[in-house]
XYZ file of C-alpha atoms in Angstrom:
207
model
C 74.647 82.672 116.073
C 77.803 81.026 114.733
C 79.304 80.690 111.259
C 78.178 77.618 109.361
C 80.437 74.848 108.132
C 80.257 74.094 104.405
C 82.163 71.858 102.045
C 85.619 73.320 101.243
C 86.930 74.153 97.824
C 88.989 71.504 96.101
C 92.787 71.888 96.388
C 93.161 72.594 92.654
C 90.877 75.594 92.894
C 91.444 79.001 94.415
C 90.148 79.319 97.976
C 86.870 81.069 98.713
C 85.462 82.603 101.869
C 82.022 82.111 103.365
C 79.990 84.517 105.495
C 76.658 83.425 106.989
C 73.336 85.177 106.416
C 70.774 84.780 109.199
C 67.078 85.289 109.692
C 66.222 87.837 112.367
C 65.230 85.012 114.731
C 68.635 83.330 114.442
C 68.179 80.639 111.783
C 70.849 80.137 109.127
C 69.424 81.206 105.759
C 72.452 81.023 103.506
C 76.047 82.089 102.944
C 77.715 84.655 100.754
C 80.752 83.147 99.037
C 83.620 85.488 98.274
C 86.751 85.412 96.138
C 90.077 85.069 97.913
C 93.639 85.268 96.657
C 95.765 82.142 96.324
C 97.016 82.931 99.824
C 93.423 82.963 101.116
C 93.302 86.732 101.667
C 90.710 89.374 100.664
C 91.544 90.844 97.274
C 89.381 94.025 96.984
C 87.764 92.654 93.835
C 85.339 95.596 93.650
C 88.308 97.808 92.656
C 89.354 95.578 89.751
C 88.603 96.058 86.060
C 85.396 94.359 84.927
C 87.228 91.610 83.008
C 89.209 90.654 86.111
C 86.020 90.688 88.169
C 84.570 88.217 85.639
C 87.443 85.843 86.367
C 86.948 86.194 90.122
C 83.246 85.358 89.810
C 84.015 82.356 87.608
C 86.530 81.136 90.193
C 83.971 81.281 93.017
C 81.335 79.493 90.925
C 83.814 76.785 89.950
C 84.788 76.207 93.575
C 81.136 75.948 94.633
C 79.463 74.229 91.697
C 82.281 72.666 89.680
C 81.205 69.176 90.739
C 77.484 69.975 90.708
C 75.406 71.684 93.399
C 76.817 71.029 96.886
C 74.841 68.964 99.352
C 73.971 71.848 101.714
C 70.397 73.075 101.535
C 70.917 76.760 102.377
C 71.190 79.476 99.740
C 74.516 80.402 98.115
C 74.932 84.123 97.360
C 77.631 84.952 94.772
C 78.576 88.354 93.307
C 77.802 88.430 89.585
C 79.106 90.773 86.901
C 77.355 91.916 83.742
C 78.925 89.189 81.586
C 77.029 86.469 83.457
C 73.730 88.328 83.168
C 73.931 88.835 79.399
C 75.023 85.241 78.724
C 78.629 86.030 77.742
C 79.735 83.592 80.464
C 77.999 80.388 81.582
C 76.295 79.880 84.917
C 76.258 76.489 86.671
C 73.346 74.195 87.386
C 72.054 75.509 90.650
C 69.285 73.307 92.117
C 67.382 76.452 93.082
C 70.081 77.461 95.581
C 72.184 80.025 93.722
C 71.432 83.706 94.386
C 73.056 86.014 91.847
C 74.184 89.191 93.608
C 74.268 91.947 91.001
C 77.198 94.212 91.834
C 76.601 97.951 91.945
C 78.676 98.658 88.814
C 76.164 96.864 86.529
C 74.081 99.276 84.437
C 70.463 98.364 83.735
C 70.717 98.505 79.946
C 68.390 96.597 77.637
C 70.629 93.515 77.468
C 70.839 93.283 81.244
C 67.054 93.536 81.659
C 66.533 90.786 79.070
C 69.142 88.708 80.874
C 67.395 89.154 84.211
C 64.122 88.019 82.677
C 65.779 84.985 81.084
C 67.586 83.920 84.249
C 64.462 84.320 86.386
C 62.651 81.973 83.976
C 65.486 79.474 84.457
C 64.970 79.527 88.210
C 67.887 81.665 89.369
C 67.291 83.994 92.297
C 68.450 87.613 92.082
C 69.819 90.036 94.650
C 70.706 93.711 94.217
C 73.895 94.342 96.162
C 74.753 97.568 98.018
C 71.383 99.170 97.278
C 71.347 102.954 97.627
C 68.407 103.808 95.362
C 70.427 104.551 92.230
C 68.362 104.657 88.980
C 69.978 101.492 87.566
C 69.181 99.621 90.770
C 65.589 100.840 90.722
C 65.212 99.603 87.134
C 66.319 96.104 88.195
C 64.189 95.909 91.329
C 61.145 94.221 89.686
C 63.406 91.184 89.084
C 65.008 91.086 92.542
C 64.228 88.422 95.122
C 66.586 90.079 97.622
C 67.861 93.610 98.151
C 71.013 94.025 100.225
C 71.624 97.317 102.039
C 74.624 98.459 104.053
C 72.946 99.199 107.393
C 75.283 102.166 107.851
C 73.555 103.773 104.847
C 70.225 103.447 106.649
C 71.710 105.254 109.626
C 72.826 108.058 107.291
C 69.819 108.234 104.936
C 66.986 107.104 107.183
C 64.432 104.300 107.039
C 62.969 105.631 103.765
C 65.778 103.719 102.032
C 64.391 100.489 103.498
C 60.880 101.331 102.332
C 62.146 102.107 98.825
C 63.923 98.754 98.689
C 60.778 96.907 99.768
C 58.413 98.337 97.164
C 58.555 95.282 94.846
C 58.313 92.704 97.618
C 61.945 91.570 97.807
C 63.361 90.242 101.060
C 65.747 92.746 102.607
C 69.247 91.811 103.782
C 71.130 94.099 106.159
C 74.851 94.009 105.364
C 77.832 95.009 107.533
C 76.012 94.458 110.797
C 78.957 95.113 113.083
C 77.581 95.243 116.631
C 74.648 94.161 118.770
C 73.039 97.601 118.653
C 72.890 97.416 114.857
C 71.276 93.975 115.113
C 68.405 95.508 117.083
C 68.200 98.561 114.821
C 67.989 96.354 111.719
C 65.156 94.375 113.281
C 63.376 97.631 114.047
C 63.833 98.888 110.479
C 62.137 95.731 109.209
C 64.999 93.793 107.644
C 64.302 90.127 106.953
C 67.894 88.858 106.987
C 71.150 89.908 108.650
C 74.794 89.622 107.608
C 77.853 91.023 109.336
C 80.918 90.356 111.420
C 79.079 90.429 114.750
C 76.995 87.479 113.513
C 79.860 85.629 111.844
C 82.826 87.004 109.886
C 83.853 85.850 106.430
C 85.990 82.739 106.914
C 88.331 81.406 104.222
C 87.517 77.749 103.644
C 90.422 75.357 103.927
C 91.511 73.546 100.790
């Protein structure tokens, strides 16, 4: 398995990084696209205030979809904050390819649930990121097409976490797969998709 090549961000936009997501039999399924600083470096966005995270998400979406959906046919996973779910910020035309990864800080309040229903009707795909079985995540699971789990959490909590994540029929993505042993363990636990440095690290796309 090797990292895929996708169209780079335009020079006038901030750089983004891409990390491949694979099926368990080695086919490229999609890429997660990540915010990077102007220097092309990781920025620890998950530690930022929510309003700054909104800007980071908007930057990634602009780089990917600012000129319309890119020509690639694989899925594009992008971290999404609450503002995009409740329609405070616009989402791009997506051609059925955009997967909205709901970050773990989003609470499943009434506005968010209505937003999930609305966006599903509009054809967006949903993923719950960093699933650990928290009540807010469980409330959003009926609307999830994908559930992403840090495979290290499965090692700590056991395979019951995988079964909990599967109860509404979502495809399961193992995150942070860091070595070949974890690849085999994730297959044994029943994951559908794999993502991690051993399969292809996040690469900053050249401008």
